[in-house]
GROMACS .gro file of C-alpha atoms in nm:
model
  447
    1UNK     CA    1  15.051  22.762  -6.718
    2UNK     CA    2  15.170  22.712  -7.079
    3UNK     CA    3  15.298  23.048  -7.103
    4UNK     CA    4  15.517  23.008  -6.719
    5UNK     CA    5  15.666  22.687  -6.878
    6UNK     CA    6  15.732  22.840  -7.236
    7UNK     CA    7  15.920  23.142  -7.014
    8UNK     CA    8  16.128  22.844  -6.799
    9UNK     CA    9  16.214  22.644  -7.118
   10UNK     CA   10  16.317  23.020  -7.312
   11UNK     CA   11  16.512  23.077  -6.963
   12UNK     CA   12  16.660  22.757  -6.967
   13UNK     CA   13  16.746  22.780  -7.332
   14UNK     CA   14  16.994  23.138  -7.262
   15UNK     CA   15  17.183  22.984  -6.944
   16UNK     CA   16  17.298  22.686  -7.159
   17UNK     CA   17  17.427  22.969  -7.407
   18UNK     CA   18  17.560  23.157  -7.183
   19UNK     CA   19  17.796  22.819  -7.043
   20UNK     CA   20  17.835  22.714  -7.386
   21UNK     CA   21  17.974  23.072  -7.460
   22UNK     CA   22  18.200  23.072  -7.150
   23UNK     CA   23  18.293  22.733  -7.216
   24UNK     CA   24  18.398  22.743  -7.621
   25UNK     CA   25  18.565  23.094  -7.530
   26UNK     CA   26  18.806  22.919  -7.247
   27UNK     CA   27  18.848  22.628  -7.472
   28UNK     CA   28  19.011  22.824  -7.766
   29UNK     CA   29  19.190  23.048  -7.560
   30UNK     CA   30  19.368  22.752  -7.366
   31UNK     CA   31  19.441  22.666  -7.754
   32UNK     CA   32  19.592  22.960  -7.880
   33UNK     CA   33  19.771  23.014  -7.516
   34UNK     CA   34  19.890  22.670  -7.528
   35UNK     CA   35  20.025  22.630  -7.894
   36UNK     CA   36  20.247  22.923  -7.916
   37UNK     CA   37  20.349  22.840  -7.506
   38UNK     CA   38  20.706  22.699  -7.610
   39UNK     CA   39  20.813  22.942  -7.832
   40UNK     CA   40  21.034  23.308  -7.733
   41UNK     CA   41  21.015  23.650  -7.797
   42UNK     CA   42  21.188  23.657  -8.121
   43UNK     CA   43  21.046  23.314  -8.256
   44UNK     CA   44  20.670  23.481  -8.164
   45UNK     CA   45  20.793  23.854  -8.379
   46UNK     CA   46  20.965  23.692  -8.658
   47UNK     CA   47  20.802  23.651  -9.008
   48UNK     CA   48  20.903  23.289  -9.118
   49UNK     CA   49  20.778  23.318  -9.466
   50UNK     CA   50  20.619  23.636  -9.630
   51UNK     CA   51  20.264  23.346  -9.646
   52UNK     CA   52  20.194  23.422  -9.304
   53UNK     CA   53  20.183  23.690  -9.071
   54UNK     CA   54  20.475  23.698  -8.750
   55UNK     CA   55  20.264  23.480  -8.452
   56UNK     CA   56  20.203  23.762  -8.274
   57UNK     CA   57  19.967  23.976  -8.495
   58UNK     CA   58  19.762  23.660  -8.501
   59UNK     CA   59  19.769  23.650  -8.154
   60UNK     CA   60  19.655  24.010  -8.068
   61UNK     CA   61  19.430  23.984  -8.443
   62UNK     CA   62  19.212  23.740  -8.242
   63UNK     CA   63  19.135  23.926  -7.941
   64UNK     CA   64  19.078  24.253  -8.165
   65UNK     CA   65  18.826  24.069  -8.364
   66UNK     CA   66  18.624  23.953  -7.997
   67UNK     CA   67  18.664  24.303  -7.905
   68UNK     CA   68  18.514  24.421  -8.240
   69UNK     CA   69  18.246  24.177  -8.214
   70UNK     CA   70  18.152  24.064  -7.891
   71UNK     CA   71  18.234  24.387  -7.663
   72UNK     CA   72  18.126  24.632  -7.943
   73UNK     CA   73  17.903  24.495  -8.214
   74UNK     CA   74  17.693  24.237  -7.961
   75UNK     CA   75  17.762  24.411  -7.582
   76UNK     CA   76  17.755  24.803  -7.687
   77UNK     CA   77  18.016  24.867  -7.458
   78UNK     CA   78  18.349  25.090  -7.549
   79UNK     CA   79  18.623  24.903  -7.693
   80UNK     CA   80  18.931  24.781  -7.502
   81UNK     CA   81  19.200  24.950  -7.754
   82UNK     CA   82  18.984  25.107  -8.035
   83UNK     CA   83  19.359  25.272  -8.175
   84UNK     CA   84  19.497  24.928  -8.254
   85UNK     CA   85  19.181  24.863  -8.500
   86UNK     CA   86  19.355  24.951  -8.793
   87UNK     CA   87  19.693  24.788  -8.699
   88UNK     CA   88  19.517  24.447  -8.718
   89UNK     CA   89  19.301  24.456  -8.976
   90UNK     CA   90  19.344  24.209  -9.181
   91UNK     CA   91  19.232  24.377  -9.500
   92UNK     CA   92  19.442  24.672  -9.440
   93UNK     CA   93  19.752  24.522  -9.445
   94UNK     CA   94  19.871  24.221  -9.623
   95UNK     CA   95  20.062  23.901  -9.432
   96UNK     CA   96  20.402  24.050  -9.617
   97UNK     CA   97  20.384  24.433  -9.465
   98UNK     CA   98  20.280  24.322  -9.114
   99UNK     CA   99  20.621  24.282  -8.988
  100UNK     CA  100  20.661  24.630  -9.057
  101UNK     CA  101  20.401  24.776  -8.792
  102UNK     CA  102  20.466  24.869  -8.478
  103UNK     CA  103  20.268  24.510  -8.342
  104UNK     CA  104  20.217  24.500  -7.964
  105UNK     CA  105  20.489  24.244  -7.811
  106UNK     CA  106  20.419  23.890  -7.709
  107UNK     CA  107  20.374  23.999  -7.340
  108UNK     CA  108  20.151  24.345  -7.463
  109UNK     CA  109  19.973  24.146  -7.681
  110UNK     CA  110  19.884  23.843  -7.424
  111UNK     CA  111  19.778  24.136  -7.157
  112UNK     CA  112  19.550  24.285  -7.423
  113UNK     CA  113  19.392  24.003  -7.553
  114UNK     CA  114  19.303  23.903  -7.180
  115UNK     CA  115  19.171  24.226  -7.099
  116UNK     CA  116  18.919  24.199  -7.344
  117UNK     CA  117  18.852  23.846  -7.288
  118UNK     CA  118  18.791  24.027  -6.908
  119UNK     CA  119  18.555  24.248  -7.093
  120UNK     CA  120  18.360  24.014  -7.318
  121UNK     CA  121  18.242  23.749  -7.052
  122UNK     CA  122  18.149  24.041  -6.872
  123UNK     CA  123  17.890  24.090  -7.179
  124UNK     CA  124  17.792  23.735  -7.234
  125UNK     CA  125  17.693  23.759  -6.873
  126UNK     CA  126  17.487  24.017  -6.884
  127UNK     CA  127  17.315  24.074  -7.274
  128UNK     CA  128  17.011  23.814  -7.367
  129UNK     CA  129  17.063  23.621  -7.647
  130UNK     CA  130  16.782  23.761  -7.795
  131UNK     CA  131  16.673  23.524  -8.089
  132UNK     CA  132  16.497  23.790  -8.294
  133UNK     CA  133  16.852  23.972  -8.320
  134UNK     CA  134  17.057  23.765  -8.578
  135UNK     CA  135  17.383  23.877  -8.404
  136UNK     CA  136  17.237  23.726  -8.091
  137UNK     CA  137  17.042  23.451  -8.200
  138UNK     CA  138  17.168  23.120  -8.012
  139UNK     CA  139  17.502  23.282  -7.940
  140UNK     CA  140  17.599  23.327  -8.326
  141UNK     CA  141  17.821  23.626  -8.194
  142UNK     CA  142  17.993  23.405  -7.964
  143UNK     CA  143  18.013  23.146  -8.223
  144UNK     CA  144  18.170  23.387  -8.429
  145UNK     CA  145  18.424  23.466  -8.204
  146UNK     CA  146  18.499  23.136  -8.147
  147UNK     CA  147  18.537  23.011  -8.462
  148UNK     CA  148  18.759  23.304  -8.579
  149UNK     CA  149  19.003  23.173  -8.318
  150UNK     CA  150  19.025  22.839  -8.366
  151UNK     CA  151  19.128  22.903  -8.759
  152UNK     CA  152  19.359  23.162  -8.650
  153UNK     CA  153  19.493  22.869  -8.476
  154UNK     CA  154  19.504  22.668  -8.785
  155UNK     CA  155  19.657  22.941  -8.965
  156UNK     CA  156  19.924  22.926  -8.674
  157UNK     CA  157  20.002  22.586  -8.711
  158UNK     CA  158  20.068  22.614  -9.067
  159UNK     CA  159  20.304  22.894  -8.926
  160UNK     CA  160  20.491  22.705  -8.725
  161UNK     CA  161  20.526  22.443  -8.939
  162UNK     CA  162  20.706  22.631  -9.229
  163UNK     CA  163  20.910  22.754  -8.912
  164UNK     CA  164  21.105  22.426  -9.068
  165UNK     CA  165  21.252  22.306  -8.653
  166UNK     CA  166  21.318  22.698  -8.568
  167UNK     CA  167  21.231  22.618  -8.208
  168UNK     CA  168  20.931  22.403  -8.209
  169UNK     CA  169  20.905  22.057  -8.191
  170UNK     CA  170  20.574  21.968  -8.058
  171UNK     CA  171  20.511  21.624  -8.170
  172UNK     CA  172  20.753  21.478  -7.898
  173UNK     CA  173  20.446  21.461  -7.687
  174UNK     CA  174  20.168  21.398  -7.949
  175UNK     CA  175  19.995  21.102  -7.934
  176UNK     CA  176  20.009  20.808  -8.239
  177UNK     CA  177  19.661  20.783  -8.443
  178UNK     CA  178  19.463  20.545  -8.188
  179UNK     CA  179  19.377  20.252  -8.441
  180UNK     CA  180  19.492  19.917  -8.453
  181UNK     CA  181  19.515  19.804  -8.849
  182UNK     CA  182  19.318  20.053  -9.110
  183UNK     CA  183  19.081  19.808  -9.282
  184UNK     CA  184  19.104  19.906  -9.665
  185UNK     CA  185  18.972  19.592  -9.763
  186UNK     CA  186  18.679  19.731  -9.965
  187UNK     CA  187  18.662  19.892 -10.331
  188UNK     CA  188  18.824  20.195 -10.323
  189UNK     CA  189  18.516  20.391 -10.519
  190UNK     CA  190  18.211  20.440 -10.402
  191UNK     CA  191  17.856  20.513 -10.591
  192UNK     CA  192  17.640  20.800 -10.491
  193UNK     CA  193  17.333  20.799 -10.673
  194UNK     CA  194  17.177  21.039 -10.873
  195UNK     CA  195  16.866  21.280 -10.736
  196UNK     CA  196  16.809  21.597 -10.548
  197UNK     CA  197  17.001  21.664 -10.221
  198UNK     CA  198  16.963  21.961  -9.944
  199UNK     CA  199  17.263  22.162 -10.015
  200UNK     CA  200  17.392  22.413  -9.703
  201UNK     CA  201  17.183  22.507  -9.398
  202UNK     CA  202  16.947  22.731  -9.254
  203UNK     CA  203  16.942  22.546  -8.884
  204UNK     CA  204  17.312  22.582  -8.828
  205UNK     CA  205  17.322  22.797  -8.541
  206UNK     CA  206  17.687  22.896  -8.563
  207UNK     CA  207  17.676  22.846  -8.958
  208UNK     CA  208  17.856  23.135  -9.156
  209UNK     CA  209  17.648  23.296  -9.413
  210UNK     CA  210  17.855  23.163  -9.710
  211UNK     CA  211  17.678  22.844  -9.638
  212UNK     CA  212  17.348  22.910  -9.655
  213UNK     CA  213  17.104  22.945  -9.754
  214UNK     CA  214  16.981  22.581  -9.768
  215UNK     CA  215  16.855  22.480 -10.124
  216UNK     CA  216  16.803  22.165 -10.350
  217UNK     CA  217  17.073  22.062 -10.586
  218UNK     CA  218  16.996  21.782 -10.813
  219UNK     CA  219  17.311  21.594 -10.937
  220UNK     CA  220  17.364  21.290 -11.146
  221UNK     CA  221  17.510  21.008 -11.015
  222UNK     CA  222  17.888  21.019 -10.996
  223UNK     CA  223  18.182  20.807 -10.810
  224UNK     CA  224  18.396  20.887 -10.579
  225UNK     CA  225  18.683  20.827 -10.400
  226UNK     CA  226  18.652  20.624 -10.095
  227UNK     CA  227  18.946  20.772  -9.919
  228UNK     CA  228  19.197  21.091  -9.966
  229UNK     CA  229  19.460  21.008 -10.197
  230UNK     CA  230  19.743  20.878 -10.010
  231UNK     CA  231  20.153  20.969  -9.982
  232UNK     CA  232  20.176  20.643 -10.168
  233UNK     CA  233  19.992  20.682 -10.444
  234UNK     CA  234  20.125  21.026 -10.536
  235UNK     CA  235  20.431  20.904 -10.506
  236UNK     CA  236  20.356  20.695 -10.833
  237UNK     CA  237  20.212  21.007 -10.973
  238UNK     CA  238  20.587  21.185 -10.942
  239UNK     CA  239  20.754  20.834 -11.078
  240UNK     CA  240  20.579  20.821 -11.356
  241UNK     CA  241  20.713  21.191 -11.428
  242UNK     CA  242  20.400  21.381 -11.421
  243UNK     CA  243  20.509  21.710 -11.280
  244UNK     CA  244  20.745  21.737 -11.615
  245UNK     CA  245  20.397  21.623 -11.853
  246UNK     CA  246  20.246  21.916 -11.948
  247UNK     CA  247  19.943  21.687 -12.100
  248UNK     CA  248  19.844  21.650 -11.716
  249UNK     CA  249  19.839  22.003 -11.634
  250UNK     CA  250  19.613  22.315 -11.674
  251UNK     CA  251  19.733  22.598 -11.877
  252UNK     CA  252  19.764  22.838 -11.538
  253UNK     CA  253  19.869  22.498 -11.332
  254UNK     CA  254  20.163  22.418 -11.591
  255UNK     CA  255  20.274  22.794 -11.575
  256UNK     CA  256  20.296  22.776 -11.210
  257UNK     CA  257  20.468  22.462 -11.225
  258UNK     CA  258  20.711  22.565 -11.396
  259UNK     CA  259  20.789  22.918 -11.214
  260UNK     CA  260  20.762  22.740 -10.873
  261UNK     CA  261  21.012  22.447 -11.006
  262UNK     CA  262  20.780  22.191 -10.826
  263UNK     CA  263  20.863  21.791 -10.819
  264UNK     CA  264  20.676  21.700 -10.530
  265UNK     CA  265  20.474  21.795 -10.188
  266UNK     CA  266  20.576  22.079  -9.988
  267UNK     CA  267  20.804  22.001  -9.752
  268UNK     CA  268  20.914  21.657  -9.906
  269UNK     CA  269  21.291  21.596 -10.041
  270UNK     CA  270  21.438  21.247 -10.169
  271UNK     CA  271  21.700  21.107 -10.051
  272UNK     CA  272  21.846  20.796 -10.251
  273UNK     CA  273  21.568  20.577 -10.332
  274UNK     CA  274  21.359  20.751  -9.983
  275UNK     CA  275  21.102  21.021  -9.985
  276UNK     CA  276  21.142  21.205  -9.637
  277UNK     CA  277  20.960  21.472  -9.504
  278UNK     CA  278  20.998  21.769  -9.298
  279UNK     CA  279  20.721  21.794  -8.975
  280UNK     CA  280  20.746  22.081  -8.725
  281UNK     CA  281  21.122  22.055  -8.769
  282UNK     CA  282  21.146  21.680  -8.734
  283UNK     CA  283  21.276  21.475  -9.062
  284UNK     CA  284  21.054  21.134  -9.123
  285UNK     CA  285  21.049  20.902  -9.382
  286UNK     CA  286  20.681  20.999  -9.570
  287UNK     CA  287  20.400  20.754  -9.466
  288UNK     CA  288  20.294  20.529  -9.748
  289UNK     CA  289  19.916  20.556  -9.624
  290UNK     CA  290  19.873  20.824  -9.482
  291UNK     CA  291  19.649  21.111  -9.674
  292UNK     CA  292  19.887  21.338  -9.866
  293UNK     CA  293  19.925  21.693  -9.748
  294UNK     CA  294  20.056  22.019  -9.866
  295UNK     CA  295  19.957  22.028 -10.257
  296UNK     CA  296  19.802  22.272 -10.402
  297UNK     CA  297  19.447  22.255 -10.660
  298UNK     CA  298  19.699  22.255 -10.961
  299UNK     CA  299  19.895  21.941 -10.848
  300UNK     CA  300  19.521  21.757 -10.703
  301UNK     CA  301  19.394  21.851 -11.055
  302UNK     CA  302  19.678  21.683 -11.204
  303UNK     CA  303  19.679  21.406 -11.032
  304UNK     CA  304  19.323  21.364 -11.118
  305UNK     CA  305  19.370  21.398 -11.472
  306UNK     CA  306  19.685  21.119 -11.426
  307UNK     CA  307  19.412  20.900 -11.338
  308UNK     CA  308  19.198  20.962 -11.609
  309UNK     CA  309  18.969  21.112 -11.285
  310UNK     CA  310  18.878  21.440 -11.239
  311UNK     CA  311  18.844  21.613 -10.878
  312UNK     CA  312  18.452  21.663 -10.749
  313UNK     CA  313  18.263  21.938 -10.739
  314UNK     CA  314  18.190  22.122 -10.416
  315UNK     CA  315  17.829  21.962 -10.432
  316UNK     CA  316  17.940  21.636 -10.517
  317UNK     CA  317  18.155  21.640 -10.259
  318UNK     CA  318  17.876  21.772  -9.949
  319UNK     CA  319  17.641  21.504 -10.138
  320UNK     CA  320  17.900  21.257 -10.071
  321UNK     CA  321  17.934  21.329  -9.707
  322UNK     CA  322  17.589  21.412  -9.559
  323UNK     CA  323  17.307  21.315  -9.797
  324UNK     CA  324  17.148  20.961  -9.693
  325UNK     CA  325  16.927  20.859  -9.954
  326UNK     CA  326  16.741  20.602  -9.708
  327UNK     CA  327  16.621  20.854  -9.503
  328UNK     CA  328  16.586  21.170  -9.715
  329UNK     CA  329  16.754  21.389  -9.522
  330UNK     CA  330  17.114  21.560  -9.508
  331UNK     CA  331  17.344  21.481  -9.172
  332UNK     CA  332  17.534  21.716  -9.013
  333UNK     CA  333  17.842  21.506  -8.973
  334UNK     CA  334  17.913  21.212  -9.217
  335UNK     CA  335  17.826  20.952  -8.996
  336UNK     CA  336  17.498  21.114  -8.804
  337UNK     CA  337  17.412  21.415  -8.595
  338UNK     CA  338  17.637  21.275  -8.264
  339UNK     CA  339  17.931  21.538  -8.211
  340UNK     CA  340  18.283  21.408  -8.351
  341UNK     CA  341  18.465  21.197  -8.089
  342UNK     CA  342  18.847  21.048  -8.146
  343UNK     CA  343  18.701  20.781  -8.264
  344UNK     CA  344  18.538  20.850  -8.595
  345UNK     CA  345  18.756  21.178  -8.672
  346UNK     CA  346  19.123  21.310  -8.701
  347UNK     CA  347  19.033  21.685  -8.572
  348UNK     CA  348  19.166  21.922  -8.316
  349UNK     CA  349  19.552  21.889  -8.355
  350UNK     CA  350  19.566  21.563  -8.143
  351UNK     CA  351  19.829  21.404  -8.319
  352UNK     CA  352  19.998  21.690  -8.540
  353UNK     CA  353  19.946  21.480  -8.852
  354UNK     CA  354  19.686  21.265  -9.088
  355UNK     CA  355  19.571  20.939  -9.000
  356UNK     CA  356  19.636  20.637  -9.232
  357UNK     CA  357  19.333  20.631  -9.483
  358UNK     CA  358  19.098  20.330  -9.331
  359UNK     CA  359  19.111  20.460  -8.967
  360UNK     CA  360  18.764  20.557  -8.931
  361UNK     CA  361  18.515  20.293  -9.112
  362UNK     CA  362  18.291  20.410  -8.840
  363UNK     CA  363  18.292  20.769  -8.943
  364UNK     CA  364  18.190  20.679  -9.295
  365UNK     CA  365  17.920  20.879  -9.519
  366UNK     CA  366  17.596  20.723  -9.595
  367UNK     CA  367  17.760  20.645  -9.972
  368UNK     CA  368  18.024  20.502  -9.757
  369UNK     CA  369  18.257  20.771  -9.829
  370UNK     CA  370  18.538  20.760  -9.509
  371UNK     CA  371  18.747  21.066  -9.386
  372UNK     CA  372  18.535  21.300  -9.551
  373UNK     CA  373  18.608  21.528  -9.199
  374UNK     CA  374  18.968  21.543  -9.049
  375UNK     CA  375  19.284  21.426  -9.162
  376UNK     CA  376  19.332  21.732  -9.471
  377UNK     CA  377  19.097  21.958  -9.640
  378UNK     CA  378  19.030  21.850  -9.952
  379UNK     CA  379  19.009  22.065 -10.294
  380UNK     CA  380  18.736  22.062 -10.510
  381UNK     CA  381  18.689  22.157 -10.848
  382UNK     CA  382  18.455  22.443 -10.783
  383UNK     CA  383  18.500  22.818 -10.791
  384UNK     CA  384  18.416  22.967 -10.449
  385UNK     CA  385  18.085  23.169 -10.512
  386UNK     CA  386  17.736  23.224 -10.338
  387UNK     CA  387  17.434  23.044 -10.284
  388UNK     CA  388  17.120  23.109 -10.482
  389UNK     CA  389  16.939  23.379 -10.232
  390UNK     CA  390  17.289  23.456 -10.069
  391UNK     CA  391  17.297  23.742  -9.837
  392UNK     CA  392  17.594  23.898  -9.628
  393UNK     CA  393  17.603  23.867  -9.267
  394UNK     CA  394  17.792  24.040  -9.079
  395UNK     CA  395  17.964  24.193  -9.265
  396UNK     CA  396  18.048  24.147  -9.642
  397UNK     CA  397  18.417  24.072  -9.586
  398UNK     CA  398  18.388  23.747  -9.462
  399UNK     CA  399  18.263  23.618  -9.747
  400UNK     CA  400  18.140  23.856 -10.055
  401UNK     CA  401  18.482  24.011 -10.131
  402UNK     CA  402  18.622  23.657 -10.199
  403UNK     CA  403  18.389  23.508 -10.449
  404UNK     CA  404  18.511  23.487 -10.802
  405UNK     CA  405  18.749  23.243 -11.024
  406UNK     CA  406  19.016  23.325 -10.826
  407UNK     CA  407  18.943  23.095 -10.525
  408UNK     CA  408  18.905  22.761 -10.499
  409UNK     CA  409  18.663  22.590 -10.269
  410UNK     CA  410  18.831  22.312 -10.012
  411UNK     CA  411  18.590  22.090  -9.795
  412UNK     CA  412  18.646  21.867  -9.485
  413UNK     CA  413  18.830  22.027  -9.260
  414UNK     CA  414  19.245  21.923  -9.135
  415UNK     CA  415  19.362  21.697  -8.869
  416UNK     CA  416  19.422  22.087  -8.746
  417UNK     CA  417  19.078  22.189  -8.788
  418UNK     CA  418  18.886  22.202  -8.433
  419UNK     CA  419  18.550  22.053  -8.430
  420UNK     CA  420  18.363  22.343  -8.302
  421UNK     CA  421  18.465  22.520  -8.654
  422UNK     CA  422  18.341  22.276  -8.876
  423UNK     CA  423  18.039  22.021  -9.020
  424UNK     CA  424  17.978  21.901  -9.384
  425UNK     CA  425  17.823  22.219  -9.444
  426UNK     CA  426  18.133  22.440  -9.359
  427UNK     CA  427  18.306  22.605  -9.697
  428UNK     CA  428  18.710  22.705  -9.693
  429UNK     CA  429  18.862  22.861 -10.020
  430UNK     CA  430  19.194  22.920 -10.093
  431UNK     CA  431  19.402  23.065 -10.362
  432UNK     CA  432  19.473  22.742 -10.645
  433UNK     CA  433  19.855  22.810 -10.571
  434UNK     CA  434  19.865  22.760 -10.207
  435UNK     CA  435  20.053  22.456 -10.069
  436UNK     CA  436  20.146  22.556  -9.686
  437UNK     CA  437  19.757  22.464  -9.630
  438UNK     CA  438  19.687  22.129  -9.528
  439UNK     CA  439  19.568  22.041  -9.777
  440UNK     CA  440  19.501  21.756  -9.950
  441UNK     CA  441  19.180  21.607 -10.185
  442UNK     CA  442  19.009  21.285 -10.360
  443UNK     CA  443  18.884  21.201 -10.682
  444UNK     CA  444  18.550  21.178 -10.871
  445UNK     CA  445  18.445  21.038 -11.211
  446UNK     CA  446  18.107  21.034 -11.405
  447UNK     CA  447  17.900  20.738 -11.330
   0.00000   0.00000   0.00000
């Protein structure tokens, strides 16, 4: 009898896969579909800065990668288009020479994608999720997949947004931040004590292996910032003249400085006595409290040191946002294990833009830490590099080929980020330069 309702609960356990898969691989396609909708032919094949690659290789990248992976790799069925493999491969050619292929057009690209999408549910129907096959293993492939699309999506957004108004305006029908009055009317640090914390995951289903596995860390105790730095308050940083004080700056931060001629955010001007910024082609006044955006680790770093602060460490920072000393035991969201809702977190590209800092007491940390997810990812002062007992899975480019001094770890996730892609343990890295991210970061001192 045991071993009948062991096979219905293992039976039970693949169907809800299998409409999780089908449902997470409609959801992101209805994304990607949906964001690049307004735009034409020559808006989708144009490269609007030599950062990114022209919309369309993302678009047909993603459905190359689900043909890779989920029709090849998982279902061990022929691919769709094996001869556009290495046209969209991303290692194979930078974000500068893609323009240069011959890249399937918008209306080649959206029939290939969807023939493989044709394919691919085809093999989530019919493989088993076989949890002794890590590929398999409560739909990690799919997971994968998914994923991989929804930051492609990211990486569109920060696309279209240096597209500076060139045809897309899609905060006309964005909705504002749903909160009343952000209530900032508590210290602006917060203690986290000292101790051992579980650091990373080995439970994660869709986890990628750059964040496991899970292991102890034991850090002293340390402040940090309540809330991300706000517009306003690097506003007083650039007042007080500290991109021309060299004190503030790291040797490689002040060289770049200098070469990039940089006085304030991306995408921010000053007109008279009024900072305004440029958003998806629409000109706004900058928000006073809103978290800042579009700096890169040299100007957070900066800042930091302005402050006499310095920024925190990747584990200080995952301390800070999941560890709750009370109960011994590490959440997988800030506020508890209940999936993000509008409610406690800016995520998914609802309203094109941060939140005021204070919108989300009810999202906050155990250390009561707020807007540690959402709103901008936030840079830390740690190199990006492996785990203790780090191994790569699937395959070493995901991860492996990036670790070194040269990256720069960011945590938290962007008002752009969707929630299926991300949890406190989820690691981003980025070159210390970059400033089309959304990016933005808080600050940390010894205790």
């Amino acid at each position: 009898m045991d071993v009948v309702a062991d096979a219905r609960r293992d039976l039970g356990g693949i169907a809800d896969i299998k409409q999780r898969s089908a449902n997470e691989l409609a959801a992101v396609r209805r994304r990607s579909l949906d964001l690049l909708a307004p735009l034409d032919e020559g808006a989708l094949t144009r490269q609007h800065s030599q950062l990114m690659s022209p919309l369309v290789w993302d678009l047909a990248h993603v459905g190359n990668y689900e043909d890779l992976w989920l029709v090849r790799a998982a279902g061990a069925r022929p691919g769709v288009a094996p001869a556009l493999d290495e046209m969209y491969d991303a290692f194979r050619h930078g974000r500068a020479d893609r323009p240069g292929l011959p890249l399937l057009d918008p209306v080649a690209a959206r029939r290939y994608i969807g023939d493989v999408r044709g394919r691919a549910l085809e093999v989530v129907e019919a493989i088993e999720f076989d949890p002794a096959v890590p590929l398999l293993a409560d739909g990690f492939v799919v997971g994968l997949v998914v994923q991989h699309e929804h930051q492609h999506d990211e990486t569109m957004l920060a696309t279209l947004q240096l597209m500076d108004g060139d045809g897309y305006r899609p905060m006309a029908a964005a909705p504002p931040v749903a909160v009343a009055r952000p209530a900032r009317d508590r210290p602006g640090e917060v203690l986290v004590p000292a101790g051992p914390f579980e650091m990373g995951t080995d439970d994660e289903a869709w986890a990628y292996d750059n964040e496991r596995p899970g292991h102890l860390v034991d850090l002293p105790a340390f402040w940090i910032d309540r809330w991300p730095v706000t517009n306003a308050e690097f506003q007083a940083f650039i007042v007080d003249g500290s991109y021309h004080r060299p004190d503030l700056w790291s040797r490689a931060g002040w060289d770049f400085q200098v070469q990039a001629r940089l006085g304030a955010p991306k995408f921010w001007r000053r007109e008279g006595g009024t900072w305004l910024r440029t958003r998806f082609g629409w000109i706004e006044e900058v928000p006073a409290d809103e978290a800042v955006q579009h700096v890169s680790w040299y100007e957070a770093d900066a800042f930091a040191r302005w402050t006499g602060k310095r920024l925190p460490t990747e584990q200080e920072w995952e301390k800070a946002a999941r560890w709750s000393p009370e109960r011994r035991d590490a959440r997988r969201f800030p506020w508890g294990d209940k999936a993000p809702s509008p409610d406690v977190v800016n995520l998914g590209g609802l309203h094109f833009r941060p939140a005021p800092v204070g919108a989300y007491p009810e999202g906050a940390a155990p250390c009561g830490a707020e807007q540690l997810l959402g709103d901008v990812w936030e840079w830390t002062a740690s190199d990006f590099a492996p785990y203790p007992g780090f191994a790569s899975f699937p395959y070493r480019e995901y991860s492996e080929v990036f670790f070194g001094p040269d990256y720069k770890v960011l945590r938290g996730g962007s008002w752009a980020t969707h929630p299926s892609a991300l949890r406190t343990t989820f690691r981003n890295w980025d070159y210390p330069i970059r400033r089309q991210i959304f990016a933005g970061f808080r600050c940390a001192r010894d205790a």
